[in-house]
Coordinates of C-alpha atoms and ligand atoms in Angstrom, one line a residue:
X122 CA -0.2 0.0 0.0
X123 CA 1.3 3.3 -1.0
X124 CA 1.1 5.9 1.8
X125 CA 1.1 9.6 0.9
X126 CA 1.3 12.6 3.2
X127 CA -0.7 15.3 1.4
X128 CA -1.0 18.7 2.9
X129 CA -3.7 21.3 2.5
X130 CA -6.4 19.2 1.4
X131 CA -9.3 20.5 2.9
X132 CA -8.7 23.2 0.1
X133 CA -9.7 23.6 -3.6
X134 CA -7.5 21.5 -5.1
X135 CA -6.4 19.3 -2.1
X136 CA -10.0 18.2 -1.6
X137 CA -10.4 17.5 -5.3
X138 CA -7.3 15.6 -5.3
X139 CA -8.6 13.5 -2.2
X140 CA -11.5 12.1 -4.2
X141 CA -9.8 11.9 -7.5
X142 CA -7.2 9.6 -5.6
X143 CA -9.9 7.7 -3.5
X144 CA -11.8 6.9 -6.5
X145 CA -8.7 5.7 -8.8
X146 CA -6.7 3.6 -6.1
X147 CA -8.4 1.2 -3.6
X148 CA -5.2 0.2 -1.5
X149 CA -4.0 3.4 -0.6
X150 CA -3.7 5.7 2.3
X151 CA -3.6 9.6 2.5
X152 CA -2.8 11.3 5.6
X153 CA -4.0 15.1 5.3
X154 CA -2.7 17.6 7.2
X155 CA -4.3 21.2 7.2
X156 CA -4.3 23.8 9.5
X157 CA -7.8 24.7 8.3
X158 CA -7.0 28.2 7.9
X159 CA -10.0 30.5 6.1
X160 CA -9.3 28.5 3.0
X161 CA -9.8 25.5 4.6
X162 CA -13.1 23.9 5.2
X163 CA -13.8 20.3 6.4
X164 CA -17.4 20.5 4.7
X165 CA -15.3 20.0 1.6
X166 CA -14.1 16.5 2.9
X167 CA -17.4 15.2 3.8
X168 CA -17.9 12.6 1.2
X169 CA -14.9 10.8 2.5
X170 CA -16.0 10.9 6.3
X171 CA -15.6 6.8 7.4
X172 CA -13.5 6.3 4.6
X173 CA -10.5 4.5 6.4
X174 CA -8.0 5.5 3.6
X175 CA -8.3 8.8 4.5
X176 CA -6.9 10.4 7.7
X177 CA -7.4 13.9 8.7
X178 CA -5.2 15.8 11.0
X179 CA -5.6 19.5 11.6
X180 CA -2.2 21.3 11.7
X181 CA 0.7 23.3 10.4
X182 CA 3.1 22.5 7.9
X183 CA 5.4 24.6 9.8
X184 CA 5.2 22.2 13.3
X185 CA 8.2 20.6 13.1
X186 CA 7.5 17.9 15.8
X187 CA 4.0 17.5 14.4
X188 CA 5.1 16.7 10.7
X189 CA 7.9 14.3 12.5
X190 CA 5.5 12.5 14.4
X191 CA 3.5 11.6 11.6
X192 CA 6.4 10.4 9.6
X193 CA 7.4 8.1 12.3
X194 CA 3.8 6.9 12.4
X195 CA 3.1 6.4 9.3
X196 CA 6.4 6.1 7.1
X197 CA 5.2 7.8 3.9
X198 CA 6.2 6.9 0.4
X199 CA 5.1 10.2 -0.8
X200 CA 5.0 13.7 0.1
X201 CA 2.8 15.9 -1.9
X202 CA 2.2 19.6 -0.5
X203 CA -0.4 21.6 -1.6
X204 CA -0.6 23.8 1.4
X205 CA -0.1 27.3 0.7
X206 CA -1.3 31.0 1.2
X207 CA -3.0 30.8 -2.2
X208 CA -4.6 34.2 -3.1
X209 CA -2.7 37.1 -4.7
X210 CA -4.6 40.0 -3.3
X211 CA -4.2 39.1 0.0
X212 CA -0.6 38.6 -0.5
X213 CA -0.3 42.4 -1.6
X214 CA -2.2 43.3 1.7
X215 CA -0.1 40.9 4.0
X216 CA 3.0 39.3 2.9
X217 CA 4.5 37.7 5.7
X218 CA 2.0 34.8 6.1
X219 CA 3.3 33.9 2.7
X220 CA 6.7 33.7 3.5
X221 CA 5.9 31.7 7.0
X222 CA 3.5 29.0 5.0
X223 CA 4.7 29.1 1.4
X224 CA 8.5 29.1 2.4
X225 CA 9.1 28.1 5.5
X226 CA 6.3 25.6 5.6
X227 CA 8.0 24.0 2.8
X228 CA 11.3 23.9 4.2
X229 CA 10.3 22.1 7.3
X230 CA 8.6 19.7 5.0
X231 CA 11.4 18.8 3.2
X232 CA 13.4 19.0 6.5
X233 CA 11.0 16.0 8.1
X234 CA 11.0 14.1 4.8
X235 CA 14.9 14.1 4.5
X236 CA 15.0 13.0 8.2
X237 CA 13.1 10.2 7.6
X238 CA 14.2 8.9 4.0
X239 CA 18.2 9.7 4.2
X240 CA 19.9 7.3 6.6
X241 CA 23.6 6.8 6.6
X242 CA 23.9 8.8 3.2
X243 CA 21.5 6.8 1.2
X244 CA 18.0 7.6 0.4
X245 CA 15.0 4.8 0.9
X246 CA 13.8 3.3 -2.0
X247 CA 10.3 4.5 -3.6
X248 CA 10.2 7.9 -2.0
X249 CA 8.9 11.2 -3.4
X250 CA 8.5 14.7 -2.6
X251 CA 6.2 16.4 -4.8
X252 CA 5.8 20.3 -4.6
X253 CA 2.3 21.8 -6.2
X254 CA 3.5 24.8 -7.8
X255 CA 2.2 27.5 -9.9
X256 CA 3.1 29.0 -13.3
X257 CA 2.9 32.6 -11.7
X258 CA 6.3 31.8 -10.5
X259 CA 7.4 32.8 -14.4
X260 CA 5.9 35.9 -14.1
X261 CA 4.2 37.6 -17.3
X262 CA 3.9 36.8 -20.9
X263 CA 3.1 39.6 -23.3
X264 CA 1.1 38.7 -26.5
X265 CA 2.9 35.8 -27.6
X266 CA 4.6 32.6 -26.2
X267 CA 4.3 30.3 -23.4
X268 CA 5.7 29.4 -20.4
X269 CA 8.2 26.5 -20.5
X270 CA 9.9 24.3 -17.9
X271 CA 13.2 26.4 -19.1
X272 CA 11.6 30.0 -18.8
X273 CA 13.2 31.7 -15.8
X274 CA 11.9 32.6 -13.0
X275 CA 10.5 35.9 -12.7
X276 CA 7.9 36.0 -10.0
X277 CA 6.1 39.6 -9.4
X278 CA 3.7 39.1 -6.6
X279 CA 4.6 38.6 -3.1
X280 CA 2.2 35.1 -3.5
X281 CA 4.0 34.1 -6.5
X282 CA 7.7 35.1 -4.9
X283 CA 6.8 33.1 -2.1
X284 CA 5.8 30.2 -4.5
X285 CA 9.2 30.6 -6.4
X286 CA 11.1 30.6 -3.3
X287 CA 9.5 27.3 -2.2
X288 CA 10.3 25.9 -5.6
X289 CA 14.2 26.7 -5.2
X290 CA 14.4 24.9 -2.1
X291 CA 12.9 22.0 -3.2
X292 CA 15.1 21.7 -5.9
X293 CA 18.2 23.0 -3.6
X294 CA 17.2 19.6 -1.7
X295 CA 17.4 17.8 -4.7
X296 CA 20.9 19.3 -6.0
X297 CA 22.3 19.3 -2.7
X298 CA 21.1 15.8 -0.9
X299 CA 19.8 13.8 -3.9
X300 CA 16.5 14.0 -2.4
X301 CA 13.9 12.5 -5.2
X302 CA 11.6 15.5 -6.1
X303 CA 9.4 17.0 -8.7
X304 CA 7.7 20.4 -9.2
X305 CA 4.4 20.6 -11.0
X306 CA 3.8 24.1 -12.3
X307 CA -0.2 24.6 -13.2
X308 CA -2.3 27.4 -14.7
X309 CA -5.4 28.4 -13.0
X310 CA -7.7 26.2 -11.6
X311 CA -11.7 26.2 -11.7
X312 CA -14.3 24.0 -10.4
X313 CA -16.1 22.5 -7.1
X314 CA -14.9 23.8 -3.5
X315 CA -13.1 26.8 -4.8
X316 CA -13.1 29.2 -2.3
X317 CA -14.8 32.9 -3.7
X318 CA -12.1 35.1 -3.2
X319 CA -11.0 33.7 -6.8
X320 CA -12.5 35.0 -10.0
X321 CA -14.7 32.4 -11.1
X322 CA -16.6 31.4 -7.8
X323 CA -16.6 35.1 -6.9
X324 CA -18.3 36.2 -10.1
X325 CA -21.0 33.2 -9.6
X326 CA -21.7 34.1 -6.1
X327 CA -22.1 38.1 -7.0
X328 CA -24.2 37.5 -10.0
X329 CA -26.5 34.8 -8.2
X330 CA -27.1 37.7 -5.8
X331 CA -27.1 41.0 -8.5
X332 CA -24.2 42.3 -7.2
X333 CA -21.5 44.2 -9.1
X334 CA -19.1 42.5 -10.7
X335 CA -15.4 44.0 -9.7
X336 CA -13.5 43.6 -13.1
X337 CA -9.7 44.6 -12.1
X338 CA -8.4 47.5 -14.8
X339 CA -9.7 46.6 -18.4
X340 CA -10.5 43.2 -18.1
X341 CA -8.0 41.9 -21.0
X342 CA -5.8 39.9 -18.3
X343 CA -5.7 36.6 -19.9
X344 CA -5.5 33.3 -17.6
X345 CA -4.9 30.0 -19.0
X346 CA -7.9 28.0 -16.9
X347 CA -7.9 24.3 -16.2
X348 CA -10.3 22.2 -14.7
X349 CA -9.4 21.1 -11.0
X350 CA -9.6 17.1 -12.0
X351 CA -7.4 17.7 -15.0
X352 CA -4.7 19.2 -12.6
X353 CA -5.1 15.9 -10.0
X354 CA -4.6 13.5 -12.8
X355 CA -1.4 15.4 -13.7
X356 CA 0.0 15.3 -10.0
X357 CA -1.0 11.8 -9.6
X358 CA 1.1 11.2 -13.0
X359 CA 4.1 12.8 -11.9
X360 CA 4.1 11.3 -8.6
X361 CA 3.9 8.0 -9.7
X362 CA 6.1 8.5 -13.1
X363 CA 7.9 11.7 -13.0
X364 CA 11.6 11.9 -13.8
X365 CA 13.7 12.9 -11.1
X366 CA 14.4 16.3 -10.3
X367 CA 12.1 17.5 -13.1
X368 CA 9.6 19.7 -13.5
X369 CA 6.4 19.4 -15.1
X370 CA 3.9 22.3 -16.6
X371 CA 0.7 21.5 -16.8
X372 CA -1.9 23.7 -18.6
X373 CA -4.7 22.9 -21.3
X374 CA -4.3 25.9 -23.7
X375 CA -7.2 27.4 -22.4
X376 CA -6.7 31.1 -22.4
X377 CA -9.2 33.6 -21.9
X378 CA -9.3 37.4 -21.1
X379 CA -11.2 38.2 -17.6
X380 CA -13.9 39.9 -19.1
X381 CA -14.8 36.8 -21.6
X382 CA -14.9 34.7 -18.4
X383 CA -17.4 37.2 -16.5
X384 CA -19.4 37.6 -19.2
X385 CA -19.8 33.5 -19.5
X386 CA -20.8 33.2 -16.1
X387 CA -23.5 36.1 -16.7
X388 CA -25.0 34.6 -19.7
X389 CA -25.0 31.3 -18.3
X390 CA -26.7 32.0 -15.2
X391 CA -29.1 34.6 -16.9
X392 CA -30.4 31.4 -19.1
X393 CA -30.0 28.8 -16.1
X394 CA -32.1 31.1 -13.5
X395 CA -34.0 33.1 -16.2
X396 CA -33.6 35.9 -14.3
X397 CA -33.9 39.2 -16.2
X398 CA -32.0 40.9 -13.1
X399 CA -28.8 38.9 -14.6
X400 CA -27.0 41.1 -17.5
X401 CA -24.1 43.2 -18.1
X402 CA -25.1 45.8 -16.2
X403 CA -23.6 44.2 -13.3
X404 CA -20.2 44.7 -14.4
X405 CA -18.1 47.3 -13.0
X406 CA -14.3 48.3 -14.1
X407 CA -12.5 48.9 -11.0
X408 CA -9.0 50.0 -10.1
X409 CA -6.5 47.5 -11.5
X410 CA -4.4 45.0 -8.7
X411 CA -0.9 46.5 -8.0
X412 CA 1.5 44.6 -9.9
X413 CA -1.3 42.5 -12.0
X414 CA 0.7 40.2 -14.3
X415 CA -0.7 40.6 -17.7
X416 CA -1.0 37.1 -19.2
X417 CA -0.5 33.6 -18.6
X418 CA 0.0 30.6 -21.0
X419 CA 1.6 27.1 -20.2
X420 CA 3.0 25.3 -23.1
X421 CA 2.4 21.4 -21.7
X422 CA 4.3 19.6 -24.3
X423 CA 6.7 18.0 -21.7
X424 CA 4.0 16.3 -19.7
X425 CA 2.4 15.6 -22.6
X426 CA 5.0 13.4 -24.2
X427 CA 6.5 12.0 -21.2
X428 CA 3.5 10.9 -19.1
X429 CA 0.8 11.1 -21.6
X430 CA -1.1 13.7 -19.8
X431 CA -3.7 15.5 -21.3
X432 CA -6.8 17.8 -20.2
X433 CA -10.3 15.9 -20.4
X434 CA -12.7 18.9 -19.9
X435 CA -12.9 21.6 -22.4
X436 CA -13.2 25.2 -21.1
X437 CA -17.1 24.9 -22.4
X438 CA -17.8 21.9 -20.6
X439 CA -15.9 22.7 -17.3
X440 CA -17.5 26.3 -16.8
X441 CA -21.1 24.6 -17.0
X442 CA -20.2 22.0 -14.6
X443 CA -18.6 24.3 -12.1
X444 CA -22.1 26.6 -12.7
X445 CA -24.3 23.6 -11.7
X446 CA -21.9 22.4 -8.8
X447 CA -22.1 26.0 -7.2
X448 CA -26.0 26.2 -8.0
X449 CA -26.6 22.4 -6.2
X450 CA -24.2 23.9 -3.2
X451 CA -26.0 27.1 -2.2
X452 CA -25.3 25.8 1.3
X453 CA -21.5 25.7 1.0
X454 CA -21.6 29.1 -0.6
X455 CA -23.6 30.5 2.2
X456 CA -21.4 28.9 5.0
X457 CA -18.5 30.1 3.5
X458 CA -19.5 33.5 3.0
X459 CA -20.6 34.4 6.4
X460 CA -18.6 35.8 9.0
X461 CA -15.2 36.7 8.0
X462 CA -16.0 36.8 4.4
X463 CA -17.9 39.7 4.8
X464 CA -15.2 41.5 6.3
X465 CA -12.3 40.4 3.8
X466 CA -14.8 41.4 0.8
X467 CA -15.5 44.9 2.6
X468 CA -11.9 45.3 3.0
X469 CA -10.9 43.9 -0.5
X470 CA -13.2 45.9 -2.4
X471 CA -14.5 49.0 -0.6
X472 CA -12.4 51.3 -2.4
X473 CA -12.9 50.1 -5.5
X474 CA -16.9 49.6 -5.8
Ligands
LIG249 P1 -6.7 26.8 -1.3 O1 -6.3 28.2 -0.6 O2 -8.1 26.9 -1.4 O3 -6.2 25.7 0.0 C1 -4.9 26.1 0.6 C2 -5.4 25.0 2.0 O4 -3.9 25.1 2.5 C3 -6.3 25.3 2.9 O5 -7.0 23.8 3.1 C4 -5.5 25.7 3.9 O6 -6.3 25.6 5.4 C5 -4.2 25.2 3.8 N1 -3.5 25.5 4.4 C6 -2.7 26.9 4.5 N2 -1.5 27.2 5.3 C7 -1.2 26.0 6.0 C8 -0.7 25.8 6.9 N3 0.6 26.4 7.4 N4 -0.3 24.5 7.4 C9 -1.3 23.3 6.7 N5 -2.2 23.8 5.9 C10 -2.3 25.1 5.7 O7 -5.4 26.4 -2.1 P2 -5.8 26.1 -3.6 O8 -6.5 26.8 -4.8 O9 -6.4 24.4 -3.5 O10 -4.2 26.0 -4.2 C11 -3.6 24.5 -3.4 C12 -1.6 24.3 -3.8 O11 -2.0 24.6 -5.4 C13 -1.4 25.9 -3.3 O12 0.0 25.3 -3.2 C14 -1.4 26.5 -4.7 O13 0.1 27.4 -4.6 C15 -1.3 25.9 -6.0 N6 -2.0 26.3 -7.0 C16 -3.1 26.9 -7.0 C17 -3.4 27.2 -8.2 C18 -5.2 27.7 -8.4 O14 -5.6 28.0 -8.9 N7 -5.8 27.5 -7.3 C19 -3.1 27.0 -9.7 C20 -1.6 26.6 -9.3 C21 -0.9 26.3 -8.3
LIG250 P1 -7.6 34.6 -9.1 O1 -8.6 34.3 -9.6 O2 -7.5 36.1 -8.1 O3 -6.2 34.2 -9.6 P2 -4.7 34.6 -10.1 O4 -4.5 36.2 -9.6 O5 -3.7 33.9 -9.1 O6 -4.5 34.5 -11.7 O7 -7.9 36.1 -10.1 C1 -7.9 35.6 -11.7 C2 -8.0 37.1 -12.7 O8 -8.8 37.7 -12.5 C3 -6.6 37.8 -12.3 O9 -6.3 38.4 -13.8 C4 -7.2 39.2 -11.5 C5 -8.6 39.0 -11.8 N1 -10.0 39.4 -11.0 C6 -10.7 40.5 -10.9 O10 -10.8 41.2 -12.3 N2 -11.7 40.8 -10.2 C7 -11.6 40.3 -9.1 O11 -12.6 40.4 -8.3 C8 -10.9 39.0 -9.0 C9 -10.6 38.3 -7.7 C10 -10.0 38.5 -9.8

């Protein structure tokens, strides 16, 4: 049986990963270490309650004693680190926590894995550390070209700087100690369980409630969207087939300007809810994000050629599935948008709207 320490898997991508892996593998153990920050939510994992293949541990990836104890107890084969502070806007207001979790937390996990897996100068067989990273570490593209694994790191936001720093520590552990590692760098994800601070769920929620839709700048910034399940598939493939020490970019050539995304959500919800209060008049162009990266676009040739990965869900299908999910999970949205979210929204958008 393969034993995985997976971190941050009460969040958006991680909870989808738990479902993906438990559906795919019968004989597996997933130990899910999550601090349950504002972005972590046990409701996301309610469909695996009682499944003995999934063990939830509330805790911080920075906690040396806790993580060491987990290694002693479970003798993990893999560490897959999803845990992070993940929102660019929050990193602009409060960068320190991004350094703590994303950089120091990653280094702590690397140290614990090294302590457990390296003895007498030899690495135990069959172990791997996989860092879930982002295309944002490459910076921003102009109108042409794509991010390749060889593109130099050039992060701009505090979020992407912390992720780039973490990636460099992962490679440092590989280059210095010979630790078996991979890094995946994925484009923007969307799908079920995404916290409504990110573009797509925020817009779905606002449209439903006839609230203004804050589009930053001219709305022409481009993101390369990938349905979350296709990202989960890529992580599994890299964990189980990636060449040691390699980086794999993950993306499906689904580049769309932000305003296109917002208009698609409006049109879909207008039709689905037969609600005439839903129209493009809700759009409000607002002050741009500081240092806003203009365009992201992934070249996925390496993961396609080496591992046979391809995205299964087109944007057209994925966005409808996502909207359906949010419409069917009103209570989930109501819970995550109560309390602190209201404060966050007020703070983040009060000078914009
Ligand atoms: P998320 O914000 O939805 O979830 C993050 C999870 O990490 C939460 O459950 C939170 O409780 C947990 N966490 C935060 N700090 C922690 C700590 N110190 N110790 C333990 N757990 C902690 O994020 P997400 O969108 O699911 O992203 C997951 C990973 O994928 C991140 O590393 C992110 O950088 C990367 N990524 C995200 C995207 C995207 O579009 N969302 C794209 C590429 C890469
Ligand atoms: P986001 O979902 O925060 O992801 P990232 O910044 O990691 O790409 O934002 C996606 C794009 O949408 C980005 O160009 C910023 C833009 N955006 C808005 O225009 N309005 C919003 O309220 C938000 C949250 C994002």
